[in-house]
Amino acid sequence: MKLGSFLLKRFLLSIFVIIGLSIVIFIIARVVPGDPARMALGPRAPEDVVQALRKEMHLDKPLPVEYFYWIKGVVRGDFGQSLVSKRPVAEDIKEFFPATMELAIFAGILMVIFAILLGVLAAQYKNTWIDSLIRMLSYFGIAIPAFVVAIIFMLLFGYYWPILPVLGRLSSGITPPRTITGLLTLDSLIEGNFPAFWDAFKHLILPGVALSLGGLFQEARITRSSMVDNMHKDFLAAERGYGIPEKIVMFKYLLKPSLISTVSIMGLDFASLLSNAFLVELIFNWPGISRYGINAMLHKDLDAISAVIIVFGVVFLVVNIIVDVIVALLDPRIRLGAARDV
């Protein structure tokens, strides 16, 4: 119950954070040079038509009044009209967000699995060639940007060794599943459309790996460092004194407290995948919200820009709340400390 109160407090604070974020991004989007109405209609549009559009978008009113109209629509689920797609922004978000979320979930799963495996392996064989190899790979993985990896994958698998698809979410000729969640792999499984599932899964591999490598190797290094620091703690000496096998000590008693810092970084990395995915989506022609957001910024599509950043902010806050819960489950001291604070 006390943990529930803690989560309720975090949720209420998150609402204030979202309101503050909406105000900041709204003001920034409005003060950037350029008339959105003129950019939407083109340089040859008559001035009276431009003024009519400015009035329709409430651009002729003071910023506080303009923000009031915008936030009132957002509460109703109306983010306004996109000047680029000529559709409601809410429909664009509904169409493009699942693609990026599916890519981020796949990349996040890769990060969790391989970061922990590589971190444990490096810690278990500390100061051996295995540890040195993993650490060297980590340097390269962290230093090389995701879009560079994406370009290398595009050259390798799109030209020299075409065994995996490199464009889009689904191959032509494959019957797409009915839209339920917007995640092609999940919708295909729900419908039992296994050819579509396998094809959509293959399309996820290259952009997902390219997007996950930086965070994966960073988390592997943090896991390795935490495990090495905890290896000689007194509680592990006690477990070994009871004759518990080393593998059980490693995975049951050492790994759990060592994952606290890793999980915290994983949460930040997962949330940042959404905003960092735009170049990867552009290279692999992935129809996601990150690419949509960059296109909106280039055309100063104010409503679309504000909506995309609000969506990213909500995802970031939700992921951080989930991370707080996981960390509290990993370490009872944190859970009890949070309970005393509420």
mmCIF file of C-alpha atoms in Angstrom:
data_model
loop_
_atom_site.group_PDB
_atom_site.id
_atom_site.type_symbol
_atom_site.label_atom_id
_atom_site.label_comp_id
_atom_site.label_asym_id
_atom_site.label_seq_id
_atom_site.Cartn_x
_atom_site.Cartn_y
_atom_site.Cartn_z
ATOM 1 C CA MET A 1 0.000 0.000 0.000
ATOM 2 C CA LYS A 2 2.859 2.359 0.819
ATOM 3 C CA LEU A 3 4.498 1.582 -2.492
ATOM 4 C CA GLY A 4 1.160 2.368 -4.140
ATOM 5 C CA SER A 5 1.150 5.773 -2.437
ATOM 6 C CA PHE A 6 4.664 6.365 -3.718
ATOM 7 C CA LEU A 7 3.580 5.550 -7.272
ATOM 8 C CA LEU A 8 0.528 7.797 -6.935
ATOM 9 C CA LYS A 9 2.814 10.628 -5.843
ATOM 10 C CA ARG A 10 5.093 10.044 -8.825
ATOM 11 C CA PHE A 11 2.087 10.009 -11.150
ATOM 12 C CA LEU A 12 0.791 13.330 -9.838
ATOM 13 C CA LEU A 13 4.239 14.890 -10.148
ATOM 14 C CA SER A 14 4.442 13.568 -13.706
ATOM 15 C CA ILE A 15 1.278 15.478 -14.605
ATOM 16 C CA PHE A 16 2.935 18.738 -13.533
ATOM 17 C CA VAL A 17 6.042 17.814 -15.521
ATOM 18 C CA ILE A 18 3.941 17.242 -18.649
ATOM 19 C CA ILE A 19 2.178 20.596 -18.178
ATOM 20 C CA GLY A 20 5.538 22.347 -17.797
ATOM 21 C CA LEU A 21 6.903 20.533 -20.845
ATOM 22 C CA SER A 22 3.872 21.535 -22.906
ATOM 23 C CA ILE A 23 4.329 25.201 -21.974
ATOM 24 C CA VAL A 24 8.047 25.197 -22.787
ATOM 25 C CA ILE A 25 7.756 23.430 -26.125
ATOM 26 C CA PHE A 26 4.727 25.511 -27.106
ATOM 27 C CA ILE A 27 6.630 28.749 -26.523
ATOM 28 C CA ILE A 28 9.781 27.522 -28.280
ATOM 29 C CA ALA A 29 7.811 26.343 -31.307
ATOM 30 C CA ARG A 30 6.102 29.732 -31.578
ATOM 31 C CA VAL A 31 9.163 31.963 -31.232
ATOM 32 C CA VAL A 32 11.188 30.178 -33.939
ATOM 33 C CA PRO A 33 11.411 32.506 -36.993
ATOM 34 C CA GLY A 34 9.003 31.849 -39.825
ATOM 35 C CA ASP A 35 5.251 32.118 -40.365
ATOM 36 C CA PRO A 36 3.686 28.625 -40.160
ATOM 37 C CA ALA A 37 0.642 29.720 -42.169
ATOM 38 C CA ARG A 38 2.814 31.088 -44.990
ATOM 39 C CA MET A 39 5.005 27.961 -44.940
ATOM 40 C CA ALA A 40 1.921 25.765 -45.145
ATOM 41 C CA LEU A 41 0.326 27.623 -48.056
ATOM 42 C CA GLY A 42 3.487 28.450 -49.976
ATOM 43 C CA PRO A 43 5.083 31.743 -51.055
ATOM 44 C CA ARG A 44 2.531 32.387 -53.828
ATOM 45 C CA ALA A 45 -0.591 32.143 -51.671
ATOM 46 C CA PRO A 46 -2.636 35.372 -51.448
ATOM 47 C CA GLU A 47 -2.183 37.353 -48.253
ATOM 48 C CA ASP A 48 -5.876 37.198 -47.343
ATOM 49 C CA VAL A 49 -5.776 33.385 -47.497
ATOM 50 C CA VAL A 50 -2.679 33.361 -45.270
ATOM 51 C CA GLN A 51 -4.379 35.672 -42.761
ATOM 52 C CA ALA A 52 -7.481 33.469 -42.743
ATOM 53 C CA LEU A 53 -5.343 30.430 -41.918
ATOM 54 C CA ARG A 54 -3.500 32.357 -39.199
ATOM 55 C CA LYS A 55 -6.847 33.248 -37.664
ATOM 56 C CA GLU A 56 -8.035 29.646 -37.882
ATOM 57 C CA MET A 57 -4.850 28.495 -36.097
ATOM 58 C CA HIS A 58 -5.228 31.299 -33.493
ATOM 59 C CA LEU A 59 -1.815 32.643 -34.521
ATOM 60 C CA ASP A 60 -3.221 36.187 -34.429
ATOM 61 C CA LYS A 61 -3.798 35.975 -30.673
ATOM 62 C CA PRO A 62 -1.352 36.444 -27.753
ATOM 63 C CA LEU A 63 0.662 33.382 -26.712
ATOM 64 C CA PRO A 64 -1.305 32.697 -23.473
ATOM 65 C CA VAL A 65 -4.600 32.719 -25.383
ATOM 66 C CA GLU A 66 -3.108 30.598 -28.156
ATOM 67 C CA TYR A 67 -1.800 28.103 -25.575
ATOM 68 C CA PHE A 68 -5.220 27.967 -23.906
ATOM 69 C CA TYR A 69 -6.901 26.988 -27.175
ATOM 70 C CA TRP A 70 -4.207 24.412 -27.865
ATOM 71 C CA ILE A 71 -4.199 22.760 -24.421
ATOM 72 C CA LYS A 72 -8.000 22.666 -24.395
ATOM 73 C CA GLY A 73 -7.889 20.659 -27.599
ATOM 74 C CA VAL A 74 -5.108 18.394 -26.287
ATOM 75 C CA VAL A 75 -7.210 17.462 -23.249
ATOM 76 C CA ARG A 76 -9.943 16.371 -25.661
ATOM 77 C CA GLY A 77 -7.407 14.404 -27.728
ATOM 78 C CA ASP A 78 -7.294 17.043 -30.461
ATOM 79 C CA PHE A 79 -3.704 18.070 -31.250
ATOM 80 C CA GLY A 80 -4.742 20.269 -34.149
ATOM 81 C CA GLN A 81 -4.257 19.933 -37.886
ATOM 82 C CA SER A 82 -0.959 19.002 -39.498
ATOM 83 C CA LEU A 83 0.157 21.528 -42.093
ATOM 84 C CA VAL A 84 2.183 18.856 -43.918
ATOM 85 C CA SER A 85 -0.108 15.824 -44.032
ATOM 86 C CA LYS A 86 -3.329 17.916 -44.014
ATOM 87 C CA ARG A 87 -4.758 15.495 -41.463
ATOM 88 C CA PRO A 88 -5.494 15.739 -37.744
ATOM 89 C CA VAL A 89 -2.242 15.346 -35.823
ATOM 90 C CA ALA A 90 -3.903 12.763 -33.558
ATOM 91 C CA GLU A 91 -4.456 10.511 -36.589
ATOM 92 C CA ASP A 92 -0.824 10.910 -37.625
ATOM 93 C CA ILE A 93 0.348 10.017 -34.121
ATOM 94 C CA LYS A 94 -1.944 6.998 -34.067
ATOM 95 C CA GLU A 95 -0.516 5.845 -37.399
ATOM 96 C CA PHE A 96 3.196 6.488 -36.870
ATOM 97 C CA PHE A 97 3.707 5.963 -33.127
ATOM 98 C CA PRO A 98 3.200 2.138 -33.088
ATOM 99 C CA ALA A 99 5.942 1.663 -35.706
ATOM 100 C CA THR A 100 8.527 3.489 -33.592
ATOM 101 C CA MET A 101 7.289 1.839 -30.399
ATOM 102 C CA GLU A 102 7.630 -1.611 -31.972
ATOM 103 C CA LEU A 103 11.170 -0.769 -33.067
ATOM 104 C CA ALA A 104 12.037 0.618 -29.625
ATOM 105 C CA ILE A 105 10.593 -2.421 -27.833
ATOM 106 C CA PHE A 106 12.603 -4.783 -30.032
ATOM 107 C CA ALA A 107 15.786 -2.740 -29.505
ATOM 108 C CA GLY A 108 15.035 -2.587 -25.767
ATOM 109 C CA ILE A 109 14.681 -6.375 -25.559
ATOM 110 C CA LEU A 110 18.031 -6.761 -27.307
ATOM 111 C CA MET A 111 19.601 -4.297 -24.859
ATOM 112 C CA VAL A 112 18.253 -6.080 -21.789
ATOM 113 C CA ILE A 113 19.218 -9.597 -22.870
ATOM 114 C CA PHE A 114 22.664 -9.001 -24.356
ATOM 115 C CA ALA A 115 23.746 -6.242 -21.958
ATOM 116 C CA ILE A 116 23.188 -8.530 -18.983
ATOM 117 C CA LEU A 117 24.754 -11.555 -20.701
ATOM 118 C CA LEU A 118 27.859 -9.657 -21.799
ATOM 119 C CA GLY A 119 28.172 -7.881 -18.448
ATOM 120 C CA VAL A 120 27.934 -11.132 -16.482
ATOM 121 C CA LEU A 121 30.354 -12.859 -18.851
ATOM 122 C CA ALA A 122 32.905 -10.040 -18.543
ATOM 123 C CA ALA A 123 32.612 -10.006 -14.748
ATOM 124 C CA GLN A 124 32.835 -13.792 -14.463
ATOM 125 C CA TYR A 125 36.024 -13.862 -16.555
ATOM 126 C CA LYS A 126 37.461 -10.622 -15.206
ATOM 127 C CA ASN A 127 40.907 -9.663 -16.527
ATOM 128 C CA THR A 128 40.932 -12.488 -19.087
ATOM 129 C CA TRP A 129 40.863 -12.248 -22.876
ATOM 130 C CA ILE A 130 37.067 -12.629 -22.799
ATOM 131 C CA ASP A 131 36.756 -9.580 -20.545
ATOM 132 C CA SER A 132 39.190 -7.625 -22.710
ATOM 133 C CA LEU A 133 37.330 -8.528 -25.909
ATOM 134 C CA ILE A 134 33.956 -7.461 -24.490
ATOM 135 C CA ARG A 135 35.392 -4.199 -23.178
ATOM 136 C CA MET A 136 37.033 -3.459 -26.543
ATOM 137 C CA LEU A 137 33.751 -4.151 -28.366
ATOM 138 C CA SER A 138 32.021 -1.859 -25.888
ATOM 139 C CA TYR A 139 34.293 1.035 -26.823
ATOM 140 C CA PHE A 140 33.437 0.611 -30.491
ATOM 141 C CA GLY A 141 29.732 0.085 -29.802
ATOM 142 C CA ILE A 142 29.443 3.239 -27.707
ATOM 143 C CA ALA A 143 31.585 5.394 -30.003
ATOM 144 C CA ILE A 144 29.916 4.529 -33.321
ATOM 145 C CA PRO A 145 26.580 6.372 -33.819
ATOM 146 C CA ALA A 146 23.479 4.337 -34.603
ATOM 147 C CA PHE A 147 23.055 5.905 -38.047
ATOM 148 C CA VAL A 148 26.588 4.841 -39.048
ATOM 149 C CA VAL A 149 25.789 1.268 -38.066
ATOM 150 C CA ALA A 150 22.530 1.573 -40.018
ATOM 151 C CA ILE A 151 24.401 2.702 -43.144
ATOM 152 C CA ILE A 152 26.866 -0.194 -42.793
ATOM 153 C CA PHE A 153 23.967 -2.635 -42.436
ATOM 154 C CA MET A 154 22.295 -1.103 -45.475
ATOM 155 C CA LEU A 155 25.431 -1.642 -47.567
ATOM 156 C CA LEU A 156 26.097 -5.150 -46.280
ATOM 157 C CA PHE A 157 22.598 -6.588 -46.326
ATOM 158 C CA GLY A 158 21.071 -4.431 -49.034
ATOM 159 C CA TYR A 159 23.838 -4.867 -51.595
ATOM 160 C CA TYR A 160 26.582 -7.390 -50.765
ATOM 161 C CA TRP A 161 24.653 -9.984 -48.768
ATOM 162 C CA PRO A 162 20.883 -9.506 -49.227
ATOM 163 C CA ILE A 163 19.594 -12.040 -46.705
ATOM 164 C CA LEU A 164 17.551 -9.576 -44.630
ATOM 165 C CA PRO A 165 15.093 -6.878 -45.761
ATOM 166 C CA VAL A 166 16.352 -3.321 -45.425
ATOM 167 C CA LEU A 167 13.322 -1.144 -46.240
ATOM 168 C CA GLY A 168 9.945 -0.650 -44.601
ATOM 169 C CA ARG A 169 8.053 -2.816 -42.124
ATOM 170 C CA LEU A 170 6.577 -5.470 -44.422
ATOM 171 C CA SER A 171 7.499 -6.913 -47.814
ATOM 172 C CA SER A 172 5.259 -6.443 -50.826
ATOM 173 C CA GLY A 173 3.089 -9.475 -51.420
ATOM 174 C CA ILE A 174 2.650 -10.181 -47.708
ATOM 175 C CA THR A 175 -0.901 -9.695 -46.462
ATOM 176 C CA PRO A 176 -0.723 -7.311 -43.503
ATOM 177 C CA PRO A 177 -2.682 -8.161 -40.347
ATOM 178 C CA ARG A 178 -5.725 -6.214 -39.228
ATOM 179 C CA THR A 179 -4.661 -3.210 -37.139
ATOM 180 C CA ILE A 180 -5.282 -4.009 -33.473
ATOM 181 C CA THR A 181 -2.324 -2.567 -31.579
ATOM 182 C CA GLY A 182 -0.416 -1.150 -34.539
ATOM 183 C CA LEU A 183 2.533 -3.455 -33.776
ATOM 184 C CA LEU A 184 2.796 -5.670 -36.853
ATOM 185 C CA THR A 185 4.456 -8.585 -35.085
ATOM 186 C CA LEU A 186 1.920 -8.636 -32.244
ATOM 187 C CA ASP A 187 -1.090 -8.137 -34.530
ATOM 188 C CA SER A 188 0.160 -10.955 -36.770
ATOM 189 C CA LEU A 189 0.422 -13.314 -33.796
ATOM 190 C CA ILE A 190 -3.039 -12.359 -32.563
ATOM 191 C CA GLU A 191 -4.522 -13.144 -35.967
ATOM 192 C CA GLY A 192 -2.372 -16.250 -36.462
ATOM 193 C CA ASN A 193 -0.813 -14.741 -39.581
ATOM 194 C CA PHE A 194 2.606 -16.348 -39.180
ATOM 195 C CA PRO A 195 4.021 -15.405 -42.620
ATOM 196 C CA ALA A 196 3.341 -11.734 -41.808
ATOM 197 C CA PHE A 197 4.849 -12.168 -38.338
ATOM 198 C CA TRP A 198 8.062 -13.699 -39.666
ATOM 199 C CA ASP A 199 8.407 -11.078 -42.392
ATOM 200 C CA ALA A 200 7.755 -8.202 -39.953
ATOM 201 C CA PHE A 201 10.237 -9.712 -37.496
ATOM 202 C CA LYS A 202 12.946 -9.879 -40.176
ATOM 203 C CA HIS A 203 12.311 -6.216 -41.007
ATOM 204 C CA LEU A 204 12.889 -5.352 -37.337
ATOM 205 C CA ILE A 205 16.304 -7.002 -37.055
ATOM 206 C CA LEU A 206 18.592 -4.515 -38.816
ATOM 207 C CA PRO A 207 17.119 -1.219 -37.541
ATOM 208 C CA GLY A 208 16.617 -2.746 -34.084
ATOM 209 C CA VAL A 209 20.228 -3.899 -33.806
ATOM 210 C CA ALA A 210 21.543 -0.585 -35.151
ATOM 211 C CA LEU A 211 19.459 1.337 -32.632
ATOM 212 C CA SER A 212 20.334 -0.856 -29.656
ATOM 213 C CA LEU A 213 24.117 -1.236 -29.941
ATOM 214 C CA GLY A 214 25.158 1.966 -28.157
ATOM 215 C CA GLY A 215 22.923 1.418 -25.135
ATOM 216 C CA LEU A 216 23.625 -2.306 -25.101
ATOM 217 C CA PHE A 217 27.385 -1.954 -24.707
ATOM 218 C CA GLN A 218 27.064 0.921 -22.256
ATOM 219 C CA GLU A 219 24.773 -1.162 -20.031
ATOM 220 C CA ALA A 220 27.077 -4.186 -20.373
ATOM 221 C CA ARG A 221 29.985 -2.104 -19.041
ATOM 222 C CA ILE A 222 27.887 -0.816 -16.146
ATOM 223 C CA THR A 223 26.736 -4.355 -15.289
ATOM 224 C CA ARG A 224 30.292 -5.627 -15.398
ATOM 225 C CA SER A 225 31.558 -2.759 -13.220
ATOM 226 C CA SER A 226 28.790 -3.203 -10.637
ATOM 227 C CA MET A 227 29.336 -6.949 -10.404
ATOM 228 C CA VAL A 228 33.093 -6.553 -10.001
ATOM 229 C CA ASP A 229 32.530 -4.003 -7.205
ATOM 230 C CA ASN A 230 30.129 -6.340 -5.404
ATOM 231 C CA MET A 231 32.153 -9.534 -5.838
ATOM 232 C CA HIS A 232 33.990 -9.223 -2.535
ATOM 233 C CA LYS A 233 31.120 -8.002 -0.359
ATOM 234 C CA ASP A 234 30.605 -9.730 2.970
ATOM 235 C CA PHE A 235 27.186 -11.170 2.119
ATOM 236 C CA LEU A 236 28.679 -13.051 -0.849
ATOM 237 C CA ALA A 237 31.448 -14.433 1.355
ATOM 238 C CA ALA A 238 28.734 -15.753 3.655
ATOM 239 C CA GLU A 239 26.912 -17.426 0.767
ATOM 240 C CA ARG A 240 30.118 -19.057 -0.386
ATOM 241 C CA GLY A 241 30.803 -20.149 3.192
ATOM 242 C CA TYR A 242 27.555 -22.108 3.151
ATOM 243 C CA GLY A 243 28.879 -24.077 0.201
ATOM 244 C CA ILE A 244 26.529 -22.582 -2.380
ATOM 245 C CA PRO A 245 27.839 -23.227 -5.927
ATOM 246 C CA GLU A 246 29.564 -20.290 -7.586
ATOM 247 C CA LYS A 247 27.097 -20.105 -10.484
ATOM 248 C CA ILE A 248 24.170 -19.741 -8.073
ATOM 249 C CA VAL A 249 26.088 -17.088 -6.142
ATOM 250 C CA MET A 250 26.836 -15.271 -9.395
ATOM 251 C CA PHE A 251 23.323 -15.229 -10.872
ATOM 252 C CA LYS A 252 21.123 -15.256 -7.755
ATOM 253 C CA TYR A 253 22.976 -13.245 -5.124
ATOM 254 C CA LEU A 254 25.464 -11.104 -7.056
ATOM 255 C CA LEU A 255 23.528 -10.186 -10.183
ATOM 256 C CA LYS A 256 20.390 -8.872 -8.463
ATOM 257 C CA PRO A 257 21.970 -5.993 -6.471
ATOM 258 C CA SER A 258 24.351 -5.274 -9.346
ATOM 259 C CA LEU A 259 21.473 -4.632 -11.749
ATOM 260 C CA ILE A 260 20.166 -1.570 -9.897
ATOM 261 C CA SER A 261 22.377 0.941 -11.704
ATOM 262 C CA THR A 262 21.992 -0.963 -14.981
ATOM 263 C CA VAL A 263 18.187 -0.859 -14.818
ATOM 264 C CA SER A 264 18.260 2.891 -14.179
ATOM 265 C CA ILE A 265 20.400 3.456 -17.278
ATOM 266 C CA MET A 266 18.260 1.035 -19.284
ATOM 267 C CA GLY A 267 15.196 3.143 -18.559
ATOM 268 C CA LEU A 268 16.894 6.288 -19.818
ATOM 269 C CA ASP A 269 18.276 4.497 -22.875
ATOM 270 C CA PHE A 270 14.892 3.015 -23.777
ATOM 271 C CA ALA A 271 13.159 6.388 -23.539
ATOM 272 C CA SER A 272 15.892 7.985 -25.641
ATOM 273 C CA LEU A 273 15.457 5.339 -28.354
ATOM 274 C CA LEU A 274 12.293 7.090 -29.514
ATOM 275 C CA SER A 275 13.947 10.446 -30.054
ATOM 276 C CA ASN A 276 17.221 8.988 -31.391
ATOM 277 C CA ALA A 277 15.513 6.777 -33.962
ATOM 278 C CA PHE A 278 14.874 9.416 -36.626
ATOM 279 C CA LEU A 279 18.049 8.818 -38.673
ATOM 280 C CA VAL A 280 17.703 5.050 -38.404
ATOM 281 C CA GLU A 281 14.067 5.334 -39.509
ATOM 282 C CA LEU A 282 15.111 7.566 -42.393
ATOM 283 C CA ILE A 283 17.802 5.147 -43.581
ATOM 284 C CA PHE A 284 15.571 2.060 -43.387
ATOM 285 C CA ASN A 285 12.463 3.927 -44.645
ATOM 286 C CA TRP A 286 10.722 3.086 -41.371
ATOM 287 C CA PRO A 287 7.366 4.921 -41.091
ATOM 288 C CA GLY A 288 7.762 5.973 -37.456
ATOM 289 C CA ILE A 289 6.933 8.969 -35.317
ATOM 290 C CA SER A 290 10.575 10.058 -35.005
ATOM 291 C CA ARG A 291 10.874 10.616 -38.754
ATOM 292 C CA TYR A 292 7.451 12.264 -38.721
ATOM 293 C CA GLY A 293 8.609 14.640 -35.973
ATOM 294 C CA ILE A 294 11.753 15.666 -37.856
ATOM 295 C CA ASN A 295 9.705 16.304 -40.991
ATOM 296 C CA ALA A 296 7.338 18.453 -38.918
ATOM 297 C CA MET A 297 10.263 20.480 -37.568
ATOM 298 C CA LEU A 298 11.669 21.100 -41.054
ATOM 299 C CA HIS A 299 8.293 22.471 -42.166
ATOM 300 C CA LYS A 300 7.567 24.234 -38.854
ATOM 301 C CA ASP A 301 4.382 22.221 -38.388
ATOM 302 C CA LEU A 302 3.677 23.634 -34.927
ATOM 303 C CA ASP A 303 0.876 21.347 -33.812
ATOM 304 C CA ALA A 304 2.725 18.239 -34.985
ATOM 305 C CA ILE A 305 5.970 19.326 -33.284
ATOM 306 C CA SER A 306 4.231 19.971 -29.968
ATOM 307 C CA ALA A 307 2.301 16.690 -30.125
ATOM 308 C CA VAL A 308 5.378 14.578 -30.905
ATOM 309 C CA ILE A 309 7.385 16.055 -28.033
ATOM 310 C CA ILE A 310 4.460 15.636 -25.636
ATOM 311 C CA VAL A 311 4.217 11.963 -26.649
ATOM 312 C CA PHE A 312 7.961 11.500 -26.097
ATOM 313 C CA GLY A 313 7.662 13.206 -22.705
ATOM 314 C CA VAL A 314 4.822 10.921 -21.624
ATOM 315 C CA VAL A 315 6.770 7.814 -22.682
ATOM 316 C CA PHE A 316 9.856 9.071 -20.841
ATOM 317 C CA LEU A 317 7.886 9.596 -17.609
ATOM 318 C CA VAL A 318 6.093 6.235 -17.851
ATOM 319 C CA VAL A 319 9.385 4.415 -18.414
ATOM 320 C CA ASN A 320 10.959 6.162 -15.415
ATOM 321 C CA ILE A 321 8.047 5.171 -13.171
ATOM 322 C CA ILE A 322 8.428 1.549 -14.330
ATOM 323 C CA VAL A 323 12.173 1.760 -13.618
ATOM 324 C CA ASP A 324 11.440 3.034 -10.093
ATOM 325 C CA VAL A 325 9.193 0.012 -9.481
ATOM 326 C CA ILE A 326 11.796 -2.449 -10.805
ATOM 327 C CA VAL A 327 14.575 -0.865 -8.732
ATOM 328 C CA ALA A 328 12.363 -1.005 -5.638
ATOM 329 C CA LEU A 329 11.744 -4.704 -6.268
ATOM 330 C CA LEU A 330 15.468 -5.342 -6.709
ATOM 331 C CA ASP A 331 16.464 -3.496 -3.525
ATOM 332 C CA PRO A 332 14.099 -3.598 -0.506
ATOM 333 C CA ARG A 333 16.040 -0.723 1.106
ATOM 334 C CA ILE A 334 14.905 1.605 -1.679
ATOM 335 C CA ARG A 335 11.326 0.348 -1.354
ATOM 336 C CA LEU A 336 11.285 0.929 2.397
ATOM 337 C CA GLY A 337 12.932 4.322 2.016
ATOM 338 C CA ALA A 338 10.296 5.358 -0.532
ATOM 339 C CA ALA A 339 7.553 4.176 1.804
ATOM 340 C CA ARG A 340 8.900 6.337 4.646
ATOM 341 C CA ASP A 341 8.915 9.390 2.370
ATOM 342 C CA VAL A 342 5.210 9.243 1.517
#
